[in-house]
Amino acid sequence: MQHRTITTQYLDRFRDVAGTAGELLPVTGAQRRFLLARRMDPSGRAAVVPLFFTFPRGSVDLSRLRSAAGYLAALHPALRARPVTVRGVPALRAADAGPRADRVVPRPGESAADALRRTLADWPAEGPPLRLFLAAETAGAEGREILAVAMDHAACDEASLGRVLAGLTDAYRDALGPGDVTAVRAAGELDSYREAVHLQLAAEARASGPGSLAYWSARAAALRPAPAPRPAGSGTGTGAARHRLPLATDDSRATAFPVLLDACAAAARTLHGADLVPPLGYPWGGRPAGAPPALGCFLNTVLHPATAEGLTERTTSWWDDLDHADTPFDEVVHAARTAGAAWPGRLDGLLTFEDLTHRPPLRLGDATGCETHLDGRPLQAPFAVSVSYGSDLLVRMAWDRNRFADHLAEHAFDTLLATLRTHTATAVPVG
């Protein structure tokens, strides 16, 4: 008897409803997770991926930018699709409504950064997956404005970010709008997206066999997660810290990630308790072999137990994990529960790693945006570590101040940095 995975069951149910519910698109395992998390969030908040760029004030033509964004949305189904549930089956329906591109006016005493944080926090889940917000700094702030290019995470992954920036640059330069996308080209992109999603789901189904599920059950058995969330800190909102570490060579990316995992695990044990093994998660993946280069959400959240093992052992276990990295997160959680692991599926920390060397600049007309980072946004876990790899390593950590006191979180960040420096000679050449 063929093994029935969550993915194969989903595909069977999707086929049952797709024939009677109009033009529907299936969702990948990552999209299933994001849409489920949205439904479980009391505020219905979507996971949002924002990029922020500073421009000289008055250099961005918002109307032209809105048209450029409309061109991208008309071209790429993921940027105009809306989540729907048909007879209990999650899916996407490609909508005709274009993206938002609005000017945000700061309130009295509010900076442009604060105004954008407030706007993103109020993101209505039912809106378009691509939105752009432009806010000018108040008087005396050197005449700059900040542009937020924000996407629903269910519509994008890291590979998509570079394509969106390049697409905005080209469409803005050429004054393109949604009317410049021909019906034939739009239909071709829709077919490519559908093919890529089906190939992704096929890869996820193959990675959900008994062997992979047994592997993840064993990995989950090592977990000793933090207790159920309860207020422990003394503040509200999100705390943040950041530090730059110089790279000693140009060739450190291949060894960087297990070192960052080790540092993140050390921070997790500092925050949650040295006697625990908190579950961490990190995004990993890309388009499956042979898939069209469609823009969308083709990744997975991979589980990593934050054990106290050394770097050599962690690197070995990480390579083993990558052999099973296509197993969807909901399959991993189900396998852990079936095996009796004391893990409800909640993550105690997140690690993201972005390679800026593959991301083109955002150029709007004669002005090139300078990417910046705005802290203080809602988190998808009690703490999150973000590392940007470019000419150096920009290491940032954010934490829920209702969960952790600032002094404890800052100590955990110091531990993270110290762990990175400890491995300088053996792995990542950072200062």
Coordinates of C-alpha atoms in Angstrom, one line a residue:
M1 CA 0.0 0.0 0.0
Q2 CA 1.4 3.4 -1.0
H3 CA 2.4 5.7 1.9
R4 CA -0.1 8.5 2.2
T5 CA 1.7 11.8 3.0
I6 CA 0.1 15.1 4.0
T7 CA 1.3 16.3 0.6
T8 CA -0.4 13.6 -1.4
Q9 CA -3.6 13.9 0.6
Y10 CA -3.6 17.6 0.0
L11 CA -3.1 17.1 -3.8
D12 CA -6.0 14.6 -3.9
R13 CA -8.3 17.0 -2.1
F14 CA -7.1 19.9 -4.3
R15 CA -7.9 18.0 -7.4
D16 CA -11.4 17.3 -6.1
V17 CA -12.2 21.0 -5.6
A18 CA -10.2 22.6 -8.5
G19 CA -12.5 21.3 -11.1
T20 CA -15.6 23.0 -9.6
A21 CA -14.1 26.1 -8.1
G22 CA -12.8 28.0 -11.1
E23 CA -9.1 28.8 -11.7
L24 CA -7.4 27.7 -8.5
L25 CA -3.7 27.2 -7.9
P26 CA -2.3 24.7 -5.3
V27 CA -0.1 25.8 -2.5
T28 CA 3.4 24.5 -1.5
G29 CA 4.2 23.1 1.9
A30 CA 5.7 26.4 2.9
Q31 CA 2.5 28.3 1.8
R32 CA 0.4 25.8 3.8
R33 CA 2.4 26.6 6.9
F34 CA 2.2 30.4 6.4
L35 CA -1.6 30.3 5.7
L36 CA -2.2 28.1 8.8
A37 CA -0.1 30.4 11.0
R38 CA -2.2 33.3 9.7
R39 CA -5.5 31.5 10.6
M40 CA -4.1 30.7 14.1
D41 CA -2.9 34.3 14.8
P42 CA -5.5 36.1 16.8
S43 CA -5.1 39.2 14.6
G44 CA -5.0 37.2 11.4
R45 CA -1.6 38.8 10.7
A46 CA 0.3 37.5 7.7
A47 CA 4.0 36.9 7.7
V48 CA 5.4 39.9 5.9
V49 CA 8.9 40.2 4.2
P50 CA 9.7 43.9 3.9
L51 CA 12.8 45.5 2.3
F52 CA 13.6 49.1 3.2
F53 CA 15.5 51.6 1.0
T54 CA 16.3 55.3 1.5
F55 CA 16.1 57.7 -1.4
P56 CA 16.6 61.5 -1.7
R57 CA 13.4 63.2 -1.0
G58 CA 11.3 63.8 -4.1
S59 CA 13.3 61.4 -6.3
V60 CA 10.6 58.6 -6.4
D61 CA 7.6 59.1 -8.6
L62 CA 5.0 57.2 -6.7
S63 CA 2.6 57.0 -9.7
R64 CA 5.3 55.6 -11.9
L65 CA 6.3 53.1 -9.2
R66 CA 2.7 52.0 -8.8
S67 CA 2.6 51.3 -12.5
A68 CA 5.8 49.3 -12.3
A69 CA 4.5 47.2 -9.5
G70 CA 1.3 46.6 -11.4
Y71 CA 3.4 45.4 -14.3
L72 CA 5.1 42.8 -12.1
A73 CA 1.8 41.7 -10.5
A74 CA 0.3 41.2 -13.9
L75 CA 3.3 39.2 -15.0
H76 CA 3.8 37.0 -12.0
P77 CA 0.8 35.0 -10.6
A78 CA 2.3 34.9 -7.0
L79 CA 2.2 38.7 -6.8
R80 CA -1.5 38.9 -7.5
A81 CA -2.8 35.6 -6.0
R82 CA -5.1 35.7 -3.0
P83 CA -5.4 32.8 -0.5
V84 CA -8.8 31.0 -0.4
T85 CA -10.2 28.0 1.3
V86 CA -12.5 25.8 -0.7
R87 CA -14.3 23.1 1.2
G88 CA -11.5 23.1 3.7
V89 CA -8.7 23.0 1.1
P90 CA -6.2 25.9 1.0
A91 CA -5.5 27.2 -2.4
L92 CA -4.6 30.4 -4.3
R93 CA -6.8 32.3 -6.8
A94 CA -5.1 34.6 -9.2
A95 CA -6.8 38.0 -8.8
D96 CA -6.9 41.0 -11.2
A97 CA -6.4 43.6 -8.5
G98 CA -3.0 45.3 -8.6
P99 CA -0.6 45.9 -5.7
R100 CA -0.8 48.9 -3.4
A101 CA 1.7 51.8 -3.6
D102 CA 0.8 54.5 -1.1
R103 CA 2.4 57.5 0.5
V104 CA 2.5 57.2 4.3
V105 CA 2.3 60.5 6.2
P106 CA 4.0 60.4 9.6
R107 CA 1.9 61.6 12.5
P108 CA 3.1 64.6 14.6
G109 CA 6.4 63.6 16.3
E110 CA 6.6 60.3 14.4
S111 CA 9.6 59.4 12.1
A112 CA 9.3 57.9 8.7
A113 CA 10.6 54.6 10.1
D114 CA 7.9 54.6 12.9
A115 CA 5.2 55.5 10.3
L116 CA 6.2 52.5 8.2
R117 CA 6.3 50.1 11.2
R118 CA 2.8 51.2 12.1
T119 CA 1.6 50.8 8.5
L120 CA 3.1 47.3 8.2
A121 CA 1.7 46.2 11.6
D122 CA -1.8 47.1 10.3
W123 CA -1.3 45.0 7.1
P124 CA -4.7 43.5 6.3
A125 CA -4.3 39.9 5.3
E126 CA -7.0 40.1 2.6
G127 CA -5.0 42.7 0.6
P128 CA -2.6 42.2 -2.3
P129 CA 0.6 40.3 -1.6
L130 CA 2.8 43.1 -3.0
R131 CA 2.7 46.5 -1.4
L132 CA 4.9 49.6 -1.5
F133 CA 4.9 52.4 1.1
L134 CA 6.8 55.7 0.9
A135 CA 7.3 57.9 3.9
A136 CA 9.3 61.1 4.0
E137 CA 11.4 62.0 7.1
T138 CA 10.3 64.9 9.1
A139 CA 12.0 68.3 8.8
G140 CA 15.7 68.3 9.6
A141 CA 16.3 64.7 8.6
E142 CA 18.6 65.5 5.7
G143 CA 15.8 65.4 3.1
R144 CA 15.4 61.6 2.7
E145 CA 12.5 59.3 2.4
I146 CA 12.1 55.6 3.0
L147 CA 10.5 53.2 0.6
A148 CA 9.2 49.9 2.0
V149 CA 8.9 47.1 -0.6
A150 CA 6.8 44.5 1.3
M151 CA 5.5 41.1 0.3
D152 CA 3.4 38.4 1.9
H153 CA 5.9 35.6 2.7
A154 CA 3.4 33.2 1.1
A155 CA 4.2 34.9 -2.2
C156 CA 8.0 35.1 -2.1
D157 CA 11.3 33.6 -0.9
E158 CA 14.8 34.9 -1.0
A159 CA 15.3 34.0 -4.7
S160 CA 12.2 36.0 -5.5
L161 CA 13.4 39.2 -3.7
G162 CA 16.1 39.8 -6.2
R163 CA 13.8 39.3 -9.1
V164 CA 11.2 41.7 -7.7
L165 CA 13.9 44.4 -7.2
A166 CA 15.3 43.9 -10.7
G167 CA 11.8 43.9 -12.1
L168 CA 10.8 47.1 -10.4
T169 CA 14.0 48.7 -11.6
D170 CA 13.4 47.7 -15.3
A171 CA 9.7 48.5 -15.3
Y172 CA 10.2 51.9 -13.7
R173 CA 12.9 52.7 -16.1
D174 CA 10.8 51.8 -19.1
A175 CA 7.6 53.3 -17.7
L176 CA 5.8 49.9 -17.9
G177 CA 2.4 49.2 -16.4
P178 CA 0.0 46.3 -16.2
G179 CA -1.4 47.0 -19.7
D180 CA 2.0 46.2 -21.1
V181 CA 1.7 42.5 -20.2
T182 CA 0.1 40.7 -23.1
A183 CA -2.5 38.0 -22.5
V184 CA -0.2 35.4 -24.1
R185 CA 2.7 36.2 -21.9
A186 CA 0.5 36.3 -18.7
A187 CA -0.9 32.8 -19.7
G188 CA 2.7 31.5 -20.2
E189 CA 3.8 32.8 -16.8
L190 CA 0.7 31.2 -15.2
D191 CA 1.5 27.9 -16.7
S192 CA 5.1 28.1 -15.6
Y193 CA 4.1 28.9 -12.1
R194 CA 1.6 26.0 -11.9
E195 CA 4.3 23.7 -13.3
A196 CA 6.9 24.9 -10.7
V197 CA 4.4 24.4 -7.8
H198 CA 3.4 20.9 -8.9
L199 CA 7.1 19.9 -9.2
Q200 CA 7.7 21.4 -5.8
L201 CA 4.8 19.3 -4.3
A202 CA 6.2 16.2 -6.0
A203 CA 9.6 16.8 -4.4
E204 CA 7.9 17.3 -1.1
A205 CA 5.9 14.1 -1.4
R206 CA 9.1 12.2 -2.3
A207 CA 10.8 13.7 0.8
S208 CA 7.9 12.5 3.0
G209 CA 8.4 8.8 2.8
P210 CA 8.8 6.5 5.9
G211 CA 12.6 6.9 5.9
S212 CA 12.4 10.7 6.0
L213 CA 9.7 10.7 8.6
A214 CA 11.6 8.3 10.8
Y215 CA 14.7 10.6 10.5
W216 CA 12.8 13.7 11.6
S217 CA 11.1 11.7 14.4
A218 CA 14.5 10.9 15.8
R219 CA 15.7 14.5 15.5
A220 CA 12.6 15.7 17.2
A221 CA 13.0 13.2 20.1
A222 CA 16.1 15.2 21.2
L223 CA 14.1 18.3 21.7
R224 CA 13.3 19.8 25.1
P225 CA 11.4 22.9 24.1
A226 CA 10.7 25.9 26.3
P227 CA 7.5 25.9 28.3
A228 CA 4.4 27.3 26.8
P229 CA 4.7 31.1 26.3
R230 CA 4.1 33.2 29.3
P231 CA 5.1 36.8 30.1
A232 CA 8.6 36.9 31.6
G233 CA 10.1 40.2 30.4
S234 CA 9.5 43.7 31.7
G235 CA 8.7 45.5 28.4
T236 CA 6.4 45.5 25.4
G237 CA 7.1 45.3 21.7
T238 CA 10.3 44.0 20.1
G239 CA 13.8 44.5 21.2
A240 CA 16.8 44.5 18.8
A241 CA 20.5 44.4 18.6
R242 CA 22.9 44.4 15.7
H243 CA 26.6 44.1 15.0
R244 CA 28.9 44.0 11.9
L245 CA 31.6 41.4 11.6
P246 CA 34.2 41.8 8.8
L247 CA 35.0 38.9 6.5
A248 CA 38.6 37.9 6.3
T249 CA 38.2 36.3 2.8
D250 CA 35.7 36.3 0.0
D251 CA 35.0 32.6 0.3
S252 CA 33.2 31.9 3.6
R253 CA 29.6 31.4 2.5
A254 CA 30.0 27.6 2.2
T255 CA 31.0 27.2 5.8
A256 CA 29.1 30.1 7.3
F257 CA 25.7 28.5 7.9
P258 CA 26.6 25.7 10.4
V259 CA 28.7 28.2 12.4
L260 CA 25.7 30.6 12.5
L261 CA 23.5 27.7 13.6
D262 CA 25.9 26.9 16.4
A263 CA 25.9 30.6 17.5
C264 CA 22.1 30.7 17.3
A265 CA 21.8 27.5 19.3
A266 CA 24.1 29.1 22.0
A267 CA 21.8 32.2 22.1
A268 CA 18.7 30.0 22.3
R269 CA 20.0 28.1 25.3
T270 CA 21.0 31.3 27.0
L271 CA 17.5 32.7 26.5
H272 CA 15.5 29.5 27.3
G273 CA 17.7 27.7 29.7
A274 CA 20.9 25.6 29.4
D275 CA 19.0 22.4 30.4
L276 CA 16.7 22.7 27.4
V277 CA 17.1 21.8 23.7
P278 CA 15.0 24.5 22.0
P279 CA 13.7 23.9 18.5
L280 CA 15.1 26.3 16.0
G281 CA 13.9 26.8 12.4
Y282 CA 15.5 28.2 9.3
P283 CA 14.3 28.6 5.7
W284 CA 16.0 26.4 3.1
G285 CA 15.4 25.4 -0.4
G286 CA 14.9 26.6 -4.0
R287 CA 13.2 25.6 -7.2
P288 CA 13.1 21.8 -7.7
A289 CA 15.2 20.3 -10.5
G290 CA 13.8 21.1 -13.9
A291 CA 11.3 23.7 -12.6
P292 CA 10.7 27.0 -14.5
P293 CA 12.3 29.9 -12.6
A294 CA 8.9 31.1 -11.4
L295 CA 8.6 33.8 -8.8
G296 CA 7.0 32.5 -5.6
C297 CA 7.4 30.7 -2.3
F298 CA 9.6 27.6 -2.9
L299 CA 11.3 26.9 0.4
N300 CA 10.8 25.0 3.6
T301 CA 11.3 25.6 7.3
V302 CA 13.8 23.1 8.5
L303 CA 13.9 22.0 12.1
H304 CA 17.2 22.2 14.1
P305 CA 17.5 21.1 17.7
A306 CA 19.6 23.6 19.6
T307 CA 21.7 21.0 21.4
A308 CA 25.0 21.7 23.2
E309 CA 27.0 19.6 20.7
G310 CA 30.3 21.0 19.3
L311 CA 30.7 22.6 15.9
T312 CA 32.0 19.4 14.2
E313 CA 29.0 17.3 15.3
R314 CA 26.6 20.1 14.5
T315 CA 28.0 20.5 11.0
T316 CA 27.7 16.7 10.4
S317 CA 24.1 16.7 11.7
W318 CA 23.3 19.8 9.5
W319 CA 24.5 18.0 6.4
D320 CA 22.4 15.0 7.3
D321 CA 19.4 17.4 7.8
L322 CA 19.9 18.8 4.3
D323 CA 19.5 15.3 2.9
H324 CA 15.9 15.5 4.2
A325 CA 15.3 19.3 3.9
D326 CA 12.5 18.9 1.4
T327 CA 10.2 17.3 4.0
P328 CA 7.5 19.9 4.6
F329 CA 7.4 21.3 8.1
D330 CA 3.8 20.0 8.8
E331 CA 5.0 16.5 7.9
V332 CA 7.9 16.9 10.4
V333 CA 5.5 18.0 13.2
H334 CA 3.1 15.2 12.5
A335 CA 6.0 12.6 12.5
A336 CA 7.2 14.0 15.8
R337 CA 3.8 13.8 17.4
T338 CA 3.2 10.3 16.0
A339 CA 6.4 9.2 17.6
G340 CA 5.4 10.7 21.0
A341 CA 8.0 13.5 21.0
A342 CA 7.2 16.2 23.6
W343 CA 7.1 19.0 20.9
P344 CA 3.9 20.7 19.9
G345 CA 5.4 22.1 16.7
R346 CA 6.2 25.6 18.0
L347 CA 9.6 27.1 17.2
D348 CA 11.6 28.8 20.0
G349 CA 13.8 30.7 17.5
L350 CA 14.4 31.5 13.8
L351 CA 17.5 32.0 11.8
T352 CA 17.5 33.6 8.3
F353 CA 20.6 34.1 6.1
E354 CA 20.4 36.3 3.1
D355 CA 23.1 36.5 0.4
L356 CA 23.2 40.2 -0.7
T357 CA 25.8 39.4 -3.4
H358 CA 22.8 37.9 -5.4
R359 CA 20.5 40.8 -4.9
P360 CA 20.6 43.7 -7.4
P361 CA 20.2 47.3 -6.3
L362 CA 16.9 49.0 -6.5
R363 CA 17.3 51.9 -9.0
L364 CA 14.3 54.2 -9.6
G365 CA 15.1 56.6 -12.4
D366 CA 18.3 58.5 -11.5
A367 CA 18.4 57.4 -7.9
T368 CA 19.7 54.2 -6.4
G369 CA 18.1 53.1 -3.1
C370 CA 20.4 52.5 -0.1
E371 CA 19.1 49.4 1.7
T372 CA 18.4 49.9 5.4
H373 CA 16.9 47.8 8.2
L374 CA 14.1 48.9 10.5
D375 CA 13.8 47.0 13.8
G376 CA 10.7 46.7 16.0
R377 CA 8.4 44.6 13.8
P378 CA 6.3 41.7 15.1
L379 CA 8.2 38.3 15.2
Q380 CA 7.1 34.8 14.2
A381 CA 9.0 33.3 17.1
P382 CA 10.2 34.4 20.6
F383 CA 13.5 35.5 19.0
A384 CA 14.9 35.7 15.5
V385 CA 18.4 36.0 14.2
S386 CA 19.0 37.5 10.7
V387 CA 22.3 37.5 9.0
S388 CA 23.1 39.4 5.8
Y389 CA 26.1 38.3 3.9
G390 CA 27.7 40.9 1.7
S391 CA 31.0 42.7 2.1
D392 CA 30.7 41.8 5.7
L393 CA 28.3 39.9 8.0
L394 CA 25.5 42.1 9.5
V395 CA 24.2 40.1 12.4
R396 CA 20.9 41.2 13.9
M397 CA 18.8 39.7 16.7
A398 CA 15.3 40.6 17.7
W399 CA 13.3 39.4 20.6
D400 CA 9.8 39.6 22.2
R401 CA 10.3 41.9 25.1
N402 CA 7.2 40.4 26.8
R403 CA 9.1 37.0 26.8
F404 CA 12.6 38.1 27.6
A405 CA 14.0 41.0 29.7
D406 CA 16.3 43.2 27.6
H407 CA 19.4 42.4 29.8
L408 CA 18.9 38.6 29.2
A409 CA 18.4 39.1 25.4
E410 CA 21.5 41.3 25.2
H411 CA 23.5 38.7 27.0
A412 CA 22.3 36.1 24.6
F413 CA 23.3 38.3 21.7
D414 CA 26.8 38.7 23.2
T415 CA 26.9 34.9 23.5
L416 CA 26.0 34.6 19.9
L417 CA 28.8 37.0 18.8
A418 CA 31.3 35.3 21.1
T419 CA 30.5 31.9 19.6
L420 CA 31.0 33.3 16.1
R421 CA 34.4 34.7 17.1
T422 CA 35.4 31.4 18.7
H423 CA 35.0 29.7 15.4
T424 CA 36.9 32.3 13.4
A425 CA 40.0 30.3 12.9
T426 CA 38.2 27.0 12.0
A427 CA 35.2 28.1 9.9
V428 CA 33.8 31.5 9.1
P429 CA 36.6 34.0 8.7
V430 CA 35.0 36.9 10.6
G431 CA 36.7 39.3 13.0

